[in-house]
Coordinates of C-alpha atoms in Angstrom, one line a residue:
M278 CA 103.5 126.4 155.6
R279 CA 105.7 126.5 159.0
R280 CA 103.8 123.2 159.8
L281 CA 104.0 121.7 156.5
L282 CA 107.8 122.6 157.0
A283 CA 107.9 121.1 160.3
T284 CA 106.5 118.1 159.4
A285 CA 108.4 117.6 156.5
G286 CA 112.3 118.3 158.8
A287 CA 110.6 115.3 160.9
L288 CA 110.2 113.3 158.6
S289 CA 113.4 114.0 157.2
A290 CA 115.2 113.7 160.7
A291 CA 113.4 110.1 161.3
A292 CA 114.5 108.8 157.7
A293 CA 118.2 109.8 158.7
L294 CA 117.6 107.5 161.7
T295 CA 116.0 105.4 160.5
L296 CA 119.0 104.7 157.7
T297 CA 121.4 105.3 160.6
A298 CA 120.0 102.7 162.6
A299 CA 119.5 100.1 159.4
S300 CA 123.6 100.9 158.5
A301 CA 123.9 100.1 162.5
A302 CA 122.6 97.1 162.6
P303 CA 125.3 93.5 163.0
A304 CA 125.0 91.4 159.9
K305 CA 123.5 88.6 160.0
K306 CA 124.9 85.9 161.8
P307 CA 125.7 83.0 159.8
L308 CA 124.6 79.4 160.1
P309 CA 127.2 77.0 161.4
T310 CA 128.6 74.5 159.3
A311 CA 129.1 70.3 159.9
T312 CA 131.2 67.8 158.0
Y313 CA 130.1 64.0 157.8
G314 CA 132.0 61.1 156.9
I315 CA 129.9 58.5 154.4
I316 CA 130.5 54.8 154.5
G317 CA 128.8 52.1 153.2
D318 CA 129.4 48.5 151.7
T319 CA 132.2 47.9 153.9
P320 CA 134.0 45.7 155.4
Y321 CA 133.8 43.3 152.5
G322 CA 135.8 40.6 152.9
A323 CA 138.5 39.0 154.9
A324 CA 141.1 41.9 154.2
Q325 CA 138.5 44.4 155.0
I326 CA 136.8 42.7 158.3
A327 CA 140.5 42.6 159.7
N328 CA 141.5 46.7 158.4
F329 CA 138.0 47.5 160.0
P330 CA 139.0 49.0 163.1
Q331 CA 142.2 50.8 161.2
D332 CA 139.2 52.2 158.9
V333 CA 137.3 53.3 162.1
A334 CA 140.1 54.7 163.5
E335 CA 141.2 57.0 160.6
L336 CA 137.7 58.6 160.4
N337 CA 138.4 59.3 164.4
A338 CA 141.4 60.5 163.4
D339 CA 140.2 63.5 161.2
P340 CA 139.1 66.6 163.0
D341 CA 137.0 67.9 160.3
V342 CA 134.3 64.9 161.0
Q343 CA 131.5 65.1 163.4
L344 CA 129.2 62.3 162.5
V345 CA 129.7 59.1 160.7
M346 CA 126.9 57.3 158.3
H347 CA 126.8 53.6 157.5
V348 CA 124.8 53.2 154.7
G349 CA 124.7 49.8 154.7
D350 CA 126.1 46.5 153.9
I351 CA 128.2 45.2 156.7
K352 CA 129.0 42.4 154.9
N353 CA 129.3 41.1 151.5
G354 CA 126.8 39.1 149.7
S355 CA 128.0 35.7 149.9
S356 CA 129.5 35.0 153.8
R357 CA 127.5 34.1 156.4
C358 CA 125.0 36.4 158.6
D359 CA 125.6 34.6 162.1
T360 CA 125.2 36.2 164.9
S361 CA 128.6 36.3 166.0
Y362 CA 129.5 38.3 163.0
F363 CA 127.3 40.8 163.8
Q364 CA 128.7 41.3 167.3
Q365 CA 131.9 41.7 165.9
I366 CA 130.9 44.7 163.5
R367 CA 129.2 45.8 166.4
D368 CA 131.8 46.0 168.7
T369 CA 133.5 47.7 166.1
F370 CA 131.1 50.3 165.5
A371 CA 131.0 50.7 169.4
T372 CA 134.8 52.5 169.1
F373 CA 133.9 55.4 166.8
A374 CA 134.9 58.6 168.4
D375 CA 131.9 60.4 166.4
P376 CA 128.6 59.5 166.6
L377 CA 127.4 56.5 163.8
V378 CA 124.3 56.7 162.1
Y379 CA 123.6 53.1 160.6
T380 CA 120.9 51.6 158.0
P381 CA 120.7 47.9 157.7
G382 CA 121.4 46.6 154.1
D383 CA 120.2 43.8 152.0
N384 CA 123.9 41.6 152.9
E385 CA 123.2 41.2 156.7
W386 CA 119.1 40.1 156.3
T387 CA 117.3 40.2 152.9
D388 CA 120.0 38.2 151.4
C389 CA 120.7 35.7 154.2
H390 CA 118.5 33.2 153.1
R391 CA 121.0 32.2 150.4
A392 CA 122.5 29.0 151.1
N393 CA 126.6 30.7 151.6
N394 CA 124.8 33.1 154.3
G395 CA 123.4 30.3 156.5
G396 CA 120.0 30.0 155.1
Y397 CA 118.4 31.7 157.7
Q398 CA 115.0 33.7 157.5
P399 CA 115.4 37.1 156.9
D400 CA 112.9 38.5 158.8
E401 CA 114.2 36.5 161.2
R402 CA 117.7 38.4 160.7
L403 CA 116.0 42.1 160.7
A404 CA 114.6 41.2 164.1
T405 CA 118.1 40.5 165.2
V406 CA 120.2 43.5 163.9
R407 CA 117.2 45.7 164.9
S408 CA 118.4 44.7 168.4
M409 CA 121.7 44.6 168.0
F410 CA 122.5 47.9 166.5
F411 CA 119.2 49.7 167.4
D412 CA 119.0 48.5 171.2
R413 CA 119.1 51.8 172.6
P414 CA 116.5 53.5 170.4
G415 CA 116.9 57.4 169.8
H416 CA 120.8 57.3 170.6
T417 CA 123.3 56.7 167.8
L418 CA 126.3 54.3 167.9
G419 CA 129.5 55.2 168.7
A420 CA 129.7 58.7 170.6
D421 CA 126.3 59.2 172.0
R422 CA 124.1 61.3 170.2
T423 CA 119.7 61.7 170.6
V424 CA 117.9 61.5 167.6
L425 CA 114.6 61.2 167.0
H426 CA 113.6 57.5 166.2
Q427 CA 110.3 56.1 164.3
A428 CA 108.0 53.4 166.6
A429 CA 108.7 50.0 167.0
P430 CA 109.9 47.7 165.1
Y431 CA 111.4 50.3 162.9
V432 CA 113.6 51.9 164.9
E433 CA 116.5 51.9 162.6
N434 CA 114.8 55.3 160.5
V435 CA 116.2 58.2 162.7
L436 CA 115.9 62.0 161.9
W437 CA 118.4 64.8 163.7
S438 CA 119.2 68.1 162.8
D439 CA 122.8 69.7 162.1
A440 CA 124.0 72.9 160.3
G441 CA 120.6 73.7 159.3
T442 CA 119.9 70.9 157.5
M443 CA 117.0 67.9 158.4
F444 CA 119.2 64.8 158.5
S445 CA 117.5 61.4 158.2
T446 CA 118.2 57.4 157.1
V447 CA 115.2 55.4 155.8
D448 CA 115.2 51.5 156.0
V449 CA 115.0 50.8 151.9
P450 CA 117.4 47.9 151.4
G451 CA 118.3 46.6 147.8
S452 CA 117.2 43.4 146.0
D453 CA 114.0 45.5 145.3
N454 CA 113.5 46.4 148.9
D455 CA 112.9 42.8 149.7
L456 CA 110.5 41.5 147.2
L457 CA 112.9 39.4 145.4
P458 CA 111.7 35.6 146.6
W459 CA 113.2 35.0 149.4
F460 CA 114.3 30.8 149.1
D461 CA 113.3 31.3 144.8
D462 CA 111.4 28.2 143.4
L463 CA 111.9 26.6 146.9
E464 CA 110.2 29.6 148.9
T465 CA 106.6 27.6 150.8
D466 CA 103.8 29.8 150.5
A467 CA 104.1 30.5 154.8
Q468 CA 107.1 32.3 153.5
R469 CA 105.9 34.2 150.7
Q470 CA 102.9 35.4 153.1
A471 CA 105.7 36.4 155.7
Q472 CA 107.8 38.5 152.8
L473 CA 105.2 40.0 151.9
Q474 CA 103.5 41.0 155.1
E475 CA 107.6 42.3 156.2
Y476 CA 107.7 44.6 153.1
A477 CA 104.2 45.9 153.3
G478 CA 104.3 46.9 157.0
R479 CA 107.8 48.6 156.5
L480 CA 106.7 50.2 153.4
V481 CA 104.1 52.2 155.3
A482 CA 106.1 53.2 157.9
D483 CA 108.9 54.3 155.4
L484 CA 106.3 56.5 153.4
R485 CA 105.3 57.8 157.0
W486 CA 108.9 58.8 158.2
V487 CA 109.7 60.5 154.3
D488 CA 106.1 62.7 155.4
A489 CA 107.8 63.3 158.7
I490 CA 111.0 64.1 157.6
F491 CA 109.8 67.0 155.0
D492 CA 107.1 67.9 157.6
T493 CA 109.8 68.5 160.6
A494 CA 112.3 70.2 158.0
T495 CA 109.8 72.4 156.6
N496 CA 108.6 73.5 160.3
A497 CA 112.0 74.3 161.6
K498 CA 112.3 76.6 157.9
A499 CA 115.7 73.8 157.0
K500 CA 117.8 74.7 154.6
A501 CA 118.1 71.4 152.7
V502 CA 117.4 67.5 153.5
V503 CA 119.6 64.7 153.6
I504 CA 118.2 60.9 153.7
G505 CA 120.4 58.1 153.5
I506 CA 119.0 55.0 152.5
Q507 CA 120.9 51.5 151.2
A508 CA 119.5 50.7 147.9
D509 CA 120.4 52.1 144.7
M510 CA 117.3 52.5 143.2
W511 CA 118.5 53.2 139.7
D512 CA 121.1 50.8 139.3
P513 CA 121.3 49.3 136.2
A514 CA 121.6 45.7 136.3
A515 CA 118.4 46.1 138.9
V516 CA 116.8 48.1 136.0
A517 CA 117.8 45.9 133.0
A518 CA 116.7 42.7 135.3
D519 CA 113.4 44.5 136.0
Q520 CA 113.5 44.3 139.8
V521 CA 112.8 47.9 140.9
S522 CA 109.3 47.8 141.5
G523 CA 109.4 47.7 145.4
F524 CA 111.4 50.8 144.8
A525 CA 108.1 52.5 143.1
P526 CA 106.0 53.8 146.2
F527 CA 108.9 55.6 148.2
V528 CA 110.2 57.1 144.8
V529 CA 106.9 58.7 143.9
E530 CA 106.7 60.3 147.9
L531 CA 109.9 61.1 147.6
A532 CA 110.3 62.8 144.4
R533 CA 105.9 64.5 145.5
R534 CA 107.7 66.0 148.8
A535 CA 111.1 67.2 147.5
R536 CA 109.4 69.0 145.0
R537 CA 107.0 70.7 147.1
F538 CA 110.3 71.1 149.2
H539 CA 111.9 73.3 146.9
K540 CA 115.5 73.4 148.3
P541 CA 118.3 71.2 148.1
V542 CA 117.6 67.6 149.0
L543 CA 120.7 65.3 149.1
L544 CA 119.8 61.3 148.6
L545 CA 123.1 59.1 149.7
N546 CA 123.1 55.2 149.0
G547 CA 125.6 52.7 148.5
D548 CA 124.4 49.4 146.9
S549 CA 125.6 49.1 143.8
H550 CA 129.1 50.0 144.8
V551 CA 131.1 52.6 142.6
Y552 CA 130.6 56.4 143.6
E553 CA 128.1 58.4 141.2
A554 CA 126.5 61.7 141.8
D555 CA 123.4 62.6 139.7
T556 CA 120.4 64.3 139.7
P557 CA 118.0 61.3 139.1
L558 CA 114.8 62.9 138.4
A559 CA 115.5 66.0 137.2
D560 CA 114.6 65.0 133.6
P561 CA 110.8 64.1 133.1
N562 CA 111.6 62.2 129.8
A563 CA 114.3 60.4 130.6
T564 CA 114.3 56.6 131.6
N565 CA 115.2 56.9 135.3
N566 CA 111.8 59.2 135.6
K567 CA 109.6 56.9 133.5
I568 CA 111.0 54.1 135.5
Y569 CA 109.0 55.0 138.3
D570 CA 106.4 56.9 136.3
V571 CA 106.9 60.7 138.0
K572 CA 106.0 62.8 135.3
A573 CA 107.0 66.3 137.0
A574 CA 111.1 67.3 137.4
V575 CA 112.6 67.2 140.6
P576 CA 115.6 69.6 139.7
N577 CA 116.9 69.9 143.7
L578 CA 117.0 66.1 144.1
R579 CA 120.7 65.1 144.0
R580 CA 121.7 61.6 144.8
V581 CA 125.2 60.2 145.4
T582 CA 126.5 56.6 145.4
V583 CA 128.8 55.6 148.0
Q584 CA 132.2 54.2 146.8
G585 CA 132.2 50.4 148.5
S586 CA 132.7 47.0 148.2
T587 CA 136.4 45.0 147.0
S588 CA 135.7 45.6 143.2
T589 CA 136.5 49.8 143.6
P590 CA 139.2 52.0 145.3
H591 CA 138.5 51.9 149.4
E592 CA 137.2 55.2 150.2
W593 CA 135.2 57.2 152.2
L594 CA 132.8 60.4 151.0
K595 CA 133.7 63.5 153.2
L596 CA 130.6 65.4 152.7
K597 CA 130.9 69.2 153.9
I598 CA 127.3 70.9 155.2
D599 CA 127.3 74.7 154.5
P600 CA 123.3 76.3 155.0
N601 CA 125.2 79.4 153.9
T602 CA 125.6 78.7 150.2
K603 CA 123.1 77.9 147.5
A604 CA 124.4 74.5 146.7
V605 CA 124.8 73.8 150.5
F606 CA 126.3 70.2 149.8
S607 CA 130.1 69.7 148.8
W608 CA 132.1 66.5 148.9
Q609 CA 134.9 64.5 148.1
N610 CA 136.0 61.0 148.5
I611 CA 138.9 60.2 150.3
P612 CA 141.5 57.2 150.8
F613 CA 141.3 54.7 153.2
G614 CA 145.3 54.6 154.3
G615 CA 145.3 51.0 155.2
L616 CA 143.9 49.5 152.1
N617 CA 143.9 50.9 148.6
G618 CA 141.4 48.2 147.4

């Protein structure tokens, strides 16, 4: 009996020590937060081009902003795609005081076949964009920050981690992901073959990059994933014109991997110009799912379309990332001071 009492006393003492140690343990340290500036479809037209250095200066002056993402379209769709213009924007990009991550839009390459764009061969313009804006693979524009990048020629696809979140860009432009004919009825067989080859190669690279994004996020136990692309894959105008087939493989893979990830996934895009925030694949019975034959709900995929062009207020998206919260992401539209439209 004495032995049992002694044992019971020892266990009680051990339990008390355990409780004391547990109560004395320091609270779990919160994960760091971050704030990003998101822009797209800018500068559009002469006034915005002239004011673009002021836009950059305003983003530089915001003490909260730690990185800027440009989700494509550095010009409007009816202006020339000349190398001299690309150089002008590249020089302005260099004045960002924070790291700048940029993914190309259709206006700077896919649509450059248009006569008022200069009648360029689009794949040649894409090669030029890559050589000028991604001349140091693995490094951001603006302030230098190291990022992971996909193998050449797809060096525009990048990946980095911040605030417990995996960030990335994927080259998915509008104009049906570069499936709209480059030269309409005048397109030659050789030009069409070059276009299909461009699309097929980039599609394979993009799908592999999506897998790499989520594999890396899972292995790192990331709290969330952010993917920046240019195209609005649910743009009502493109859907009505039946010009979204080029996006289907990407949407299906994104849905599959986001669903398996379970945690918040934020898709940032421009292209359709008007701000929108939605959960495009949350309802399997809705049109957005049926367009791409996504049969299962993806409730954790949230999408934000960034304000842009000259048909909307001239604003940027201030995105806050707080991995200590369930939602992780919050944002607001901030007017630029130099131009109001």
